[in-house]
GROMACS .gro file of C-alpha atoms in nm:
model
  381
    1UNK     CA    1   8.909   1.216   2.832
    2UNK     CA    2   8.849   0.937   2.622
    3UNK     CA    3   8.493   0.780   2.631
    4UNK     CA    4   8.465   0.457   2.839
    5UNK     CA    5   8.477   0.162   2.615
    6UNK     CA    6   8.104  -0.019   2.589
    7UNK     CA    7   8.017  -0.339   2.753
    8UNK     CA    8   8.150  -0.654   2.496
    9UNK     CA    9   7.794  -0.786   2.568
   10UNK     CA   10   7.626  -0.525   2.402
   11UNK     CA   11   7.869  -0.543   2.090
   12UNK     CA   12   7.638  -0.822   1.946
   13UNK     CA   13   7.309  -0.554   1.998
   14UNK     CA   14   7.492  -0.275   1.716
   15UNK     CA   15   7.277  -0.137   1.436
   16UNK     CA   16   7.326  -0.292   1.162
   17UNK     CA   17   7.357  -0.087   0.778
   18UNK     CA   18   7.065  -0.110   0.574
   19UNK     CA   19   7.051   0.137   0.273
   20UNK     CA   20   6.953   0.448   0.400
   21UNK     CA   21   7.089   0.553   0.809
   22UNK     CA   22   7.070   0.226   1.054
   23UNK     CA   23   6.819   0.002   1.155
   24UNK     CA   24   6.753  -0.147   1.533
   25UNK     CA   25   6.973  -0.434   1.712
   26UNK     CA   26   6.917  -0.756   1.626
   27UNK     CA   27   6.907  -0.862   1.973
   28UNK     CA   28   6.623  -0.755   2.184
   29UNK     CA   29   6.590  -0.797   2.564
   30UNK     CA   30   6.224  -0.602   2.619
   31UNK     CA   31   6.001  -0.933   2.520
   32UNK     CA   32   6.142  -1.123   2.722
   33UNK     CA   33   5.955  -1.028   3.039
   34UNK     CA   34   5.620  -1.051   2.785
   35UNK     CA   35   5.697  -1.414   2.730
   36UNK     CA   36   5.756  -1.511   3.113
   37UNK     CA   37   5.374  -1.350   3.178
   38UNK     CA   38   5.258  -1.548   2.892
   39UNK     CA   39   5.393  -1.877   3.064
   40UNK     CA   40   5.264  -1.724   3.392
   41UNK     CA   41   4.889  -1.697   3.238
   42UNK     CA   42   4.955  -2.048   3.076
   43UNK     CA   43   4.991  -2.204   3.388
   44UNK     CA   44   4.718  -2.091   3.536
   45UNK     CA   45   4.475  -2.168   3.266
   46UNK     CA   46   4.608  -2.495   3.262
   47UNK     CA   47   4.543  -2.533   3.624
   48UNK     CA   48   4.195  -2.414   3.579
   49UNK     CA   49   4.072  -2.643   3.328
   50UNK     CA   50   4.231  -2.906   3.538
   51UNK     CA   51   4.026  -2.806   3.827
   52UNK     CA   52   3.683  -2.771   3.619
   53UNK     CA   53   3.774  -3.121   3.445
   54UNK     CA   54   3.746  -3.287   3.781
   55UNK     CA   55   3.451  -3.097   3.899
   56UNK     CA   56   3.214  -3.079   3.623
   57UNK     CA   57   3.061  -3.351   3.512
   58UNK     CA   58   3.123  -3.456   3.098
   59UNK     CA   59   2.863  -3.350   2.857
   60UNK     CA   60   2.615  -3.589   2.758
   61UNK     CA   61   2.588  -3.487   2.375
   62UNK     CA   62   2.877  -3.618   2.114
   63UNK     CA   63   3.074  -3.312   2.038
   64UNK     CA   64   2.934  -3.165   1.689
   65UNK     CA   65   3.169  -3.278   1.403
   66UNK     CA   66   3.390  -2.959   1.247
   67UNK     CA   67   3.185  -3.071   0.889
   68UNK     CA   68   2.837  -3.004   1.061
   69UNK     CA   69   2.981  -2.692   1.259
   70UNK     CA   70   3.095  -2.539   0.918
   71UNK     CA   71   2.800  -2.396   0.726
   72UNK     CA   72   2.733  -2.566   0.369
   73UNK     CA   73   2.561  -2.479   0.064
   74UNK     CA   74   2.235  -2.694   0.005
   75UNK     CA   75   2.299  -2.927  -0.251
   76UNK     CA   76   2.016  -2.862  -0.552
   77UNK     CA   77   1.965  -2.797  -0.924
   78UNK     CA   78   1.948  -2.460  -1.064
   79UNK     CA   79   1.530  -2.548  -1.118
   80UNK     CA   80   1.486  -2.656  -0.802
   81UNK     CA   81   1.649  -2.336  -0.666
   82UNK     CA   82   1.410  -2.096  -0.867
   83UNK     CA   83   1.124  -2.331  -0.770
   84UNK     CA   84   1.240  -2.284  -0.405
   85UNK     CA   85   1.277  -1.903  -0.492
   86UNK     CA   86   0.925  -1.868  -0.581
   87UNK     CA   87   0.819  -2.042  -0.299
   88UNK     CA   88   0.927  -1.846  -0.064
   89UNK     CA   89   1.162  -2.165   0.102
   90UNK     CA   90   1.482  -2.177   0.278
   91UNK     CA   91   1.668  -2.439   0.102
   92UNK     CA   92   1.927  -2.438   0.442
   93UNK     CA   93   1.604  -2.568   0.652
   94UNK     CA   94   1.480  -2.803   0.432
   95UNK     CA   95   1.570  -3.214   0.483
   96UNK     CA   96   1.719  -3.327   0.171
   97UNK     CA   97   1.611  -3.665   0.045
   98UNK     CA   98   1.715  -3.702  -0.270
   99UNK     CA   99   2.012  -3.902  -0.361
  100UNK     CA  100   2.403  -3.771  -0.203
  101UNK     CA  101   2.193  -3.534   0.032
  102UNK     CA  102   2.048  -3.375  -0.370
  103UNK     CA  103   1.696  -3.154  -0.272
  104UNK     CA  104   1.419  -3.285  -0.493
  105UNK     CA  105   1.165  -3.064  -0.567
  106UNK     CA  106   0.897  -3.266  -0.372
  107UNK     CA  107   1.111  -3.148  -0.070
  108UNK     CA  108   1.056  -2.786  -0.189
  109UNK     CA  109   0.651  -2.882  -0.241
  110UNK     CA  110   0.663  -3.032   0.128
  111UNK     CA  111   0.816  -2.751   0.294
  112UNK     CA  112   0.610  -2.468   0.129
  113UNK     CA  113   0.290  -2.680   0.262
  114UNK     CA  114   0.105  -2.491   0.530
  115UNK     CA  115   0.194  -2.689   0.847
  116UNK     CA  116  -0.114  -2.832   1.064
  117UNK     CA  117  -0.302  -2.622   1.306
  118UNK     CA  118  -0.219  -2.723   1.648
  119UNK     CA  119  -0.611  -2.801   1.705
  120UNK     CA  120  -0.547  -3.039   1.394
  121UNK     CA  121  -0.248  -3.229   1.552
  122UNK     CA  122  -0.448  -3.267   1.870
  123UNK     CA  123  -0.756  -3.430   1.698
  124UNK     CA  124  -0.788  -3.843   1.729
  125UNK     CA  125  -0.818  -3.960   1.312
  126UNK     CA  126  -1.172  -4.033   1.249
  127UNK     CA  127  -1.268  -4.282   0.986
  128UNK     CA  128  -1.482  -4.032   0.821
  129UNK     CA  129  -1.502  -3.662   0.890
  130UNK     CA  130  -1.881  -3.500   0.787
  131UNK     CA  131  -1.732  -3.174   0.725
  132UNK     CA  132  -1.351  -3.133   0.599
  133UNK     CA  133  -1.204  -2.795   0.641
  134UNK     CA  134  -1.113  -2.695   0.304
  135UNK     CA  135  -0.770  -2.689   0.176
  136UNK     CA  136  -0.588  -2.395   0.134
  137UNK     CA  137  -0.457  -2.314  -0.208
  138UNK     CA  138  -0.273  -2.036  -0.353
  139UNK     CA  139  -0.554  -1.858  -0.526
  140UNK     CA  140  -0.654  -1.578  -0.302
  141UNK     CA  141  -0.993  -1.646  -0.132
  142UNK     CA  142  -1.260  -1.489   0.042
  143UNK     CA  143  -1.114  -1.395   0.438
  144UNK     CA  144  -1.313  -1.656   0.706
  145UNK     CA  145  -1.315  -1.374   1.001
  146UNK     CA  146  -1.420  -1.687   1.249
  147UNK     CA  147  -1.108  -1.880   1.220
  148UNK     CA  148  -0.758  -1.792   1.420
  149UNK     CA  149  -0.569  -1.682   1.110
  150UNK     CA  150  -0.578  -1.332   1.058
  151UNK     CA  151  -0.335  -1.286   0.742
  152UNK     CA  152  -0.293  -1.506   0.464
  153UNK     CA  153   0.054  -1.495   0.234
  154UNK     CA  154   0.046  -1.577  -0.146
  155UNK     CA  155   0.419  -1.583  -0.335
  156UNK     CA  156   0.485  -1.313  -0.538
  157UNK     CA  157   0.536  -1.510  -0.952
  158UNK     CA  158   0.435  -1.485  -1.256
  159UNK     CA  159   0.208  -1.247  -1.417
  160UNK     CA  160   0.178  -1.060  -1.076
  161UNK     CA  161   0.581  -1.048  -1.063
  162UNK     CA  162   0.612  -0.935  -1.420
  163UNK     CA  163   0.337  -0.630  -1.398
  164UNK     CA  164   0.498  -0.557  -1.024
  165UNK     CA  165   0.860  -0.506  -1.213
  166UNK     CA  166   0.701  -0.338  -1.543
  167UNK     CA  167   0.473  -0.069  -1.391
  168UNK     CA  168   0.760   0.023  -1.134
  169UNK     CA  169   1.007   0.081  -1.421
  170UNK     CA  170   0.743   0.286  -1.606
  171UNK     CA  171   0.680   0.472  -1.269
  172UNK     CA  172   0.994   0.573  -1.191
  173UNK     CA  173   1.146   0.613  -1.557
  174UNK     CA  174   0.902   0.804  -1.769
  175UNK     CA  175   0.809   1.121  -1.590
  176UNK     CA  176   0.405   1.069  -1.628
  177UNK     CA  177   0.161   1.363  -1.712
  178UNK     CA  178  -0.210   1.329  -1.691
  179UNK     CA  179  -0.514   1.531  -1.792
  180UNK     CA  180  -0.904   1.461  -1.801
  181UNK     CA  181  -1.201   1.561  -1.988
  182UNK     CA  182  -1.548   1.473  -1.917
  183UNK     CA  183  -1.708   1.399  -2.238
  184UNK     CA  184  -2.157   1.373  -2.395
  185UNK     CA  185  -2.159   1.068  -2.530
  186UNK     CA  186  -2.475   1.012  -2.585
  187UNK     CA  187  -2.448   1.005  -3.001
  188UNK     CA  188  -2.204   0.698  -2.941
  189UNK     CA  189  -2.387   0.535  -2.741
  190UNK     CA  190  -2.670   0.523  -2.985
  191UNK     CA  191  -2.418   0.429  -3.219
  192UNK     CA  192  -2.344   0.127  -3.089
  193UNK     CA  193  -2.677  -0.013  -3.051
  194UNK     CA  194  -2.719   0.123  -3.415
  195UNK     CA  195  -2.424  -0.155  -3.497
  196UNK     CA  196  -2.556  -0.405  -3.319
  197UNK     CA  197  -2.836  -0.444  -3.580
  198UNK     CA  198  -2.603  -0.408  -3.887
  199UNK     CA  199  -2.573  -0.686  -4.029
  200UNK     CA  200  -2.174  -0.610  -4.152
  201UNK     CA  201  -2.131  -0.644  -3.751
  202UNK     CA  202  -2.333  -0.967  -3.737
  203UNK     CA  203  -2.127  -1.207  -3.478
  204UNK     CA  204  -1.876  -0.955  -3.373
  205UNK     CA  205  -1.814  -0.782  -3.044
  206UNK     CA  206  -1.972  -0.427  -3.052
  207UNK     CA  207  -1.954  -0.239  -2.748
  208UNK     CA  208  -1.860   0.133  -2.623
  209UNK     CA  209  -1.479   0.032  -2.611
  210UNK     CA  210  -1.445  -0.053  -2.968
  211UNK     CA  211  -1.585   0.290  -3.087
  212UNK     CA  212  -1.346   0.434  -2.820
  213UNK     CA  213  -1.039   0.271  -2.956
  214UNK     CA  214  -1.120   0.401  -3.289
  215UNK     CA  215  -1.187   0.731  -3.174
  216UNK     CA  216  -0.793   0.701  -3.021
  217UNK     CA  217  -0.670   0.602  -3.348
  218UNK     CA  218  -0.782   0.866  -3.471
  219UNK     CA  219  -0.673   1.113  -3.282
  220UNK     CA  220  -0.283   0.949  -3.311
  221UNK     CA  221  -0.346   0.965  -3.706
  222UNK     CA  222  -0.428   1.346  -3.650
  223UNK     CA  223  -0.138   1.407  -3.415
  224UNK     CA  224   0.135   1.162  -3.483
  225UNK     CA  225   0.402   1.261  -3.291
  226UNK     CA  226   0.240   1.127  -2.971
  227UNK     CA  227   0.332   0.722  -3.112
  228UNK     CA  228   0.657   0.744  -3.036
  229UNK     CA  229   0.888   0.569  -2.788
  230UNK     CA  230   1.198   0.738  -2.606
  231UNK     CA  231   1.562   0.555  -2.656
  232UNK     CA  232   1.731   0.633  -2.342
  233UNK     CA  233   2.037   0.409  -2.485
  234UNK     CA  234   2.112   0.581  -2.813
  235UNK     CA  235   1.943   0.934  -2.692
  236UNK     CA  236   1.713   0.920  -2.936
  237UNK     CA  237   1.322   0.958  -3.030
  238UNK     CA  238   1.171   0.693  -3.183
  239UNK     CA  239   0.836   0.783  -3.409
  240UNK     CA  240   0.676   0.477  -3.520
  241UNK     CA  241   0.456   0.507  -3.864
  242UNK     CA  242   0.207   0.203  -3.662
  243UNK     CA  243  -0.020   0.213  -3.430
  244UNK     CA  244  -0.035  -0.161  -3.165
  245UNK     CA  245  -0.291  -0.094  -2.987
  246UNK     CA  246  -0.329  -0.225  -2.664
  247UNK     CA  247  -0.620  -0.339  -2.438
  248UNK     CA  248  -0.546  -0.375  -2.029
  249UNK     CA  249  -0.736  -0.684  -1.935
  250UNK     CA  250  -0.819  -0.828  -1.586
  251UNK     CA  251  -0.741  -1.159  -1.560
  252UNK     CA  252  -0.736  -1.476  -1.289
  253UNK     CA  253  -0.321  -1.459  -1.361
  254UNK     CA  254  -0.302  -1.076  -1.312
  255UNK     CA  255  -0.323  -0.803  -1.597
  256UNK     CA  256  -0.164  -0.812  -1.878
  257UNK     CA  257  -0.172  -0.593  -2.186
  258UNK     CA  258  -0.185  -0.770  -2.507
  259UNK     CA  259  -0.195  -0.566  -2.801
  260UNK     CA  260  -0.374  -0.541  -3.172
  261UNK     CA  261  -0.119  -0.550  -3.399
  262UNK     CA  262  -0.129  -0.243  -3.727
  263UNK     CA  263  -0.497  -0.181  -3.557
  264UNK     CA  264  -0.473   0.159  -3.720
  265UNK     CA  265  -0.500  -0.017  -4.079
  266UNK     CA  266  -0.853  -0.234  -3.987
  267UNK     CA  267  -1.165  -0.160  -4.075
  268UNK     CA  268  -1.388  -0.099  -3.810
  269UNK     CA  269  -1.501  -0.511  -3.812
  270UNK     CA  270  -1.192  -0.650  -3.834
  271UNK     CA  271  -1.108  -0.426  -3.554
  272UNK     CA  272  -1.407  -0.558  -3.355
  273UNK     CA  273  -1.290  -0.904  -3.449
  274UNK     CA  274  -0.959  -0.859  -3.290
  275UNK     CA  275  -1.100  -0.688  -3.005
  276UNK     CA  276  -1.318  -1.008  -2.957
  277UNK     CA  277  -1.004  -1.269  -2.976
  278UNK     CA  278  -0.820  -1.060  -2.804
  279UNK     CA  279  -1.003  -1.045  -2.496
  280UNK     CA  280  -1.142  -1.397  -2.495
  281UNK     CA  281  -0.800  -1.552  -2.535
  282UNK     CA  282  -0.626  -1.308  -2.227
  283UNK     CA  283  -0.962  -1.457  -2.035
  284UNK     CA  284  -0.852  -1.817  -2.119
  285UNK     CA  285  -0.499  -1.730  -2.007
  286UNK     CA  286  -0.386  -1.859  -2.349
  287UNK     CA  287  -0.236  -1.500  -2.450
  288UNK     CA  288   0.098  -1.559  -2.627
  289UNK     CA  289   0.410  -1.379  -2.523
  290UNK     CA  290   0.421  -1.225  -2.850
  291UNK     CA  291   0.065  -1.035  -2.854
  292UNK     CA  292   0.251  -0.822  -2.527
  293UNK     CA  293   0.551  -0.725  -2.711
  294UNK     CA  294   0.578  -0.456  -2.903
  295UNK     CA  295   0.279  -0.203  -2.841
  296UNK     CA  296   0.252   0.154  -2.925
  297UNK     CA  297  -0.048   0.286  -2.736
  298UNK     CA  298  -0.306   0.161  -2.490
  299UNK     CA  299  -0.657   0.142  -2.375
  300UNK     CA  300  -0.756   0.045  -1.998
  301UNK     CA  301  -1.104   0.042  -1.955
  302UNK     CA  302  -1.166   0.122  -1.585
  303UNK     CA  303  -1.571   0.202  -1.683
  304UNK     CA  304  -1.649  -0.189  -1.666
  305UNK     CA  305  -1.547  -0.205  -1.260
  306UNK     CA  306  -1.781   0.125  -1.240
  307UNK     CA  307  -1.469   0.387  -1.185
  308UNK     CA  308  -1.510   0.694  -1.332
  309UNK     CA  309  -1.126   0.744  -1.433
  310UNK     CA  310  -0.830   0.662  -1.290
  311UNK     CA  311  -0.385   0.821  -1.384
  312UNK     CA  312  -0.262   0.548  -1.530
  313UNK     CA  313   0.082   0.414  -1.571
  314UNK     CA  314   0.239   0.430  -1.935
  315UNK     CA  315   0.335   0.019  -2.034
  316UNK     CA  316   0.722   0.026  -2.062
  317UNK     CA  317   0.856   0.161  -2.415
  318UNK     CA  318   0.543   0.350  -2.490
  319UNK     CA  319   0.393   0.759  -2.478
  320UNK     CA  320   0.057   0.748  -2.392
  321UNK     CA  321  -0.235   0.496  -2.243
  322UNK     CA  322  -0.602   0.627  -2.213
  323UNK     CA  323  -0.857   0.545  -1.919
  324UNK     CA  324  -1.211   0.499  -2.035
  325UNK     CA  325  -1.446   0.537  -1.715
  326UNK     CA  326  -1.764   0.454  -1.651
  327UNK     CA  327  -2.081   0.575  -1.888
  328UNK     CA  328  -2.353   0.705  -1.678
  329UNK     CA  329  -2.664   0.911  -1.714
  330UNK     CA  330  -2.597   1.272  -1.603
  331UNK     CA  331  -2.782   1.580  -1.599
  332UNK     CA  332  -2.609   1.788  -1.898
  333UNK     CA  333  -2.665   2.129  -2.081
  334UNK     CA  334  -2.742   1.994  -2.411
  335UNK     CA  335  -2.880   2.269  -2.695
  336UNK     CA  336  -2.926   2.561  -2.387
  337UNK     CA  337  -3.159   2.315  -2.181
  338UNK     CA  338  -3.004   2.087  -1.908
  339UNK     CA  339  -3.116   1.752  -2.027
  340UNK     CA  340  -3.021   1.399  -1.911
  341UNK     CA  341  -2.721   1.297  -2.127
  342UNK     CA  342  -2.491   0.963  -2.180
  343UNK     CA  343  -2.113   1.131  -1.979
  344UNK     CA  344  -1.800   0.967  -1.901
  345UNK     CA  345  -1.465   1.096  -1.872
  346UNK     CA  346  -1.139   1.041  -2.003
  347UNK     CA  347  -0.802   1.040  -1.848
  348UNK     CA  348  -0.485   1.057  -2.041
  349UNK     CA  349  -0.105   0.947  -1.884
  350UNK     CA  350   0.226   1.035  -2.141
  351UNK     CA  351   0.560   1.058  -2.139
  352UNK     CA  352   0.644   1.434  -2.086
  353UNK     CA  353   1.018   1.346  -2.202
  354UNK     CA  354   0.881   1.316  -2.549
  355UNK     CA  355   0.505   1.487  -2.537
  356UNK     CA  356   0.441   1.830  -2.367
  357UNK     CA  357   0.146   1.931  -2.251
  358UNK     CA  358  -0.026   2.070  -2.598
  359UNK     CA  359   0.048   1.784  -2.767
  360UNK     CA  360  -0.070   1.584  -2.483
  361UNK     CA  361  -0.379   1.784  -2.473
  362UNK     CA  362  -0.465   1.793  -2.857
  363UNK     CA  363  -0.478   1.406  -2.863
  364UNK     CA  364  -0.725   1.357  -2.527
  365UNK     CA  365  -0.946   1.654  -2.710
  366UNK     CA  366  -0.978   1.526  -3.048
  367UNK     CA  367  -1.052   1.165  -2.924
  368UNK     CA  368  -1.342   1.324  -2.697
  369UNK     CA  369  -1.419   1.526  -2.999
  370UNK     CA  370  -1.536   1.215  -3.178
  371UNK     CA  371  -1.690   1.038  -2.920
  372UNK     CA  372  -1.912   1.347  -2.895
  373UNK     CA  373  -2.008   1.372  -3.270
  374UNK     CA  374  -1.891   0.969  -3.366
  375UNK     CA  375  -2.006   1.122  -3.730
  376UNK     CA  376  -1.589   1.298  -3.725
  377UNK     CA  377  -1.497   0.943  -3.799
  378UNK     CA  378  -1.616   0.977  -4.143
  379UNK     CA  379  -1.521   1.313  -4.218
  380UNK     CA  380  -1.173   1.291  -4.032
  381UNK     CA  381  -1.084   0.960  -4.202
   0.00000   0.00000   0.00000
């Protein structure tokens, strides 16, 4: 029997061809009940806000305008930024007055002032107050344990910020190695004082230090492989024929680590000359950015704060950095008799990458070696 002929109403609903099989109707009758709910909800939310229009009463705030509701950039200049960066300030919750809404950096000063103390605010003005409470400033001072603050916040900048990012580097770059040895160095000692009265040393800065930095010259002449810096970027070991020595100093800024440039080519005054400038002008915070580039070695003397030794952590691009701890009287087994002696110890940090542990060892030994008999820098020479 022949199939019943289809509905002319559903002629307009046929597949039409595309280029592979047959793709749907275009006519489709299954949204149309979607729509009529649509309309249904539409209705009733219109009825709604009808009946909460007439029952609640209008706000009494001025809708926010869309440019206020959208969240801007503050406007400032790339200085004023940083400055604000340093700071520790929100540029979004500051109130610009500058000109066009521009944030000045007196706005930046105002808002990184510590705000009153409610007590303050409270206060009637006096015409003059016998005792001000001192202002607070960003150099860290002594804790008052009677007042109500109990923690005090200083923004990290600077010199602080630069050794922060330098010693982390270090630390987590160059795998560190570090060995002691406890040292008699008594002879030295005497040494020094010897020095003090010579008149080729008249003027200059003789201490312990200086004959300890040129006992650590020495021992990098005698085992030069140690001055050498490690080239991640070309894979390569770089030995350097020069020794910049340099000297860890504490100052108000921070440390820093300026260094003696060729210090393995002075004399033993010139080197105490250097020594001398060196550490009065990191004192003075006039130490130009060019005496901390470029070192080969270091010295940190940890003795002067009364520390026997310490591990410390290699300056970026360089092997090796020796602690110098504190000189005290010790009882010691001098010449088969335990005697009172001059001891201090000596702690060494390198690079294992590019020094292993003899060669490591070899320097720390030979520069205890001549602190112990300071005569080896005569015959070593």
């Amino acid at each position: 029997a022949a199939a019943p002929a289809e509905p002319e109403a559903e002629e307009g609903a046929k597949r039409q061809p595309v280029l592979v099989g047959y793709g749907v109707g275009t006519a489709s009758t299954k949204r149309r009940p979607r729509k009529q709910q649509n309309h249904v909800r539409d209705a009733q939310a219109a009825v709604q806000a009808e009946m909460d229009a007439t029952t609640t009463p209008p706000a009494a705030a001025p809708a926010v305008p869309e440019v206020e509701r959208s969240p801007q950039r503050p406007l400032a200049k790339p200085p004023v930024r940083k400055l604000a960066k340093d700071l520790g300030v929100d540029l979004a919750a500051i109130v610009p007055t500058g000109p066009n809404g521009i944030i000045t950096r007196e706005d930046v000063h105002a808002a990184a002032a510590p705000a009153p103390s409610k007590e303050a605010a409270a206060a009637p003005a006096a015409p003059a107050a016998p005792q001000a409470a001192p202002a607070r400033t960003e150099v860290a001072a002594p804790p008052v344990w009677s007042t109500g603050e109990r923690e005090r916040r200083v923004p990290i900048k600077g010199v602080r910020r630069a050794t922060a990012q330098a010693v982390s580097s270090s630390a987590f770059t160059a795998p560190h190695v570090t060995e002691f040895i406890t040292v008699d160095v008594t002879r030295t000692m005497k040494l020094v004082q010897e020095l003090k009265q010579d008149p080729d040393m008249a003027g200059l800065r003789v201490n312990p230090l200086l004959l300890v930095a040129r006992a650590f010259l020495v021992a990098i002449r005698r085992n030069p492989e140690i001055n050498a810096a490690w080239d991640e970027a070309s894979q390569e070991i770089v030995h350097k024929d020069y020794v910049n020595l340099g000297i860890a100093a504490a100052t108000p800024r921070g440390l820093i680590v300026p260094n003696i440039k060729d210090a393995h080519a002075k004399t033993l005054p010139e080197l105490a000359r250097a020594l001398g400038e060196l550490v009065a002008t990191a004192k003075e915070g006039k130490t130009p950015p060019a005496d901390m580039q470029g070192g080969t070695a270091t010295i940190t003397n940890v003795g002067v704060f009364g520390v026997d030794t310490g591990t410390p952590i290699l300056n970026p691009g360089e092997s090796a950095i020796l602690a110098f701890g504190a000189v005290k009287l010790q009882p010691w087994v001098h010449k088969g008799k335990v005697k009172p002696r001059q001891v201090t110890t000596l702690g060494l940090s390198f690079d294992h990458r590019l020094v292993d542990g003899e060669l490591g060892s070899k320097v720390l030994a030979d520069t205890a070696a001549v602190l112990e008999h300071p005569k080896r820098l005569i015959t070593w020479a």
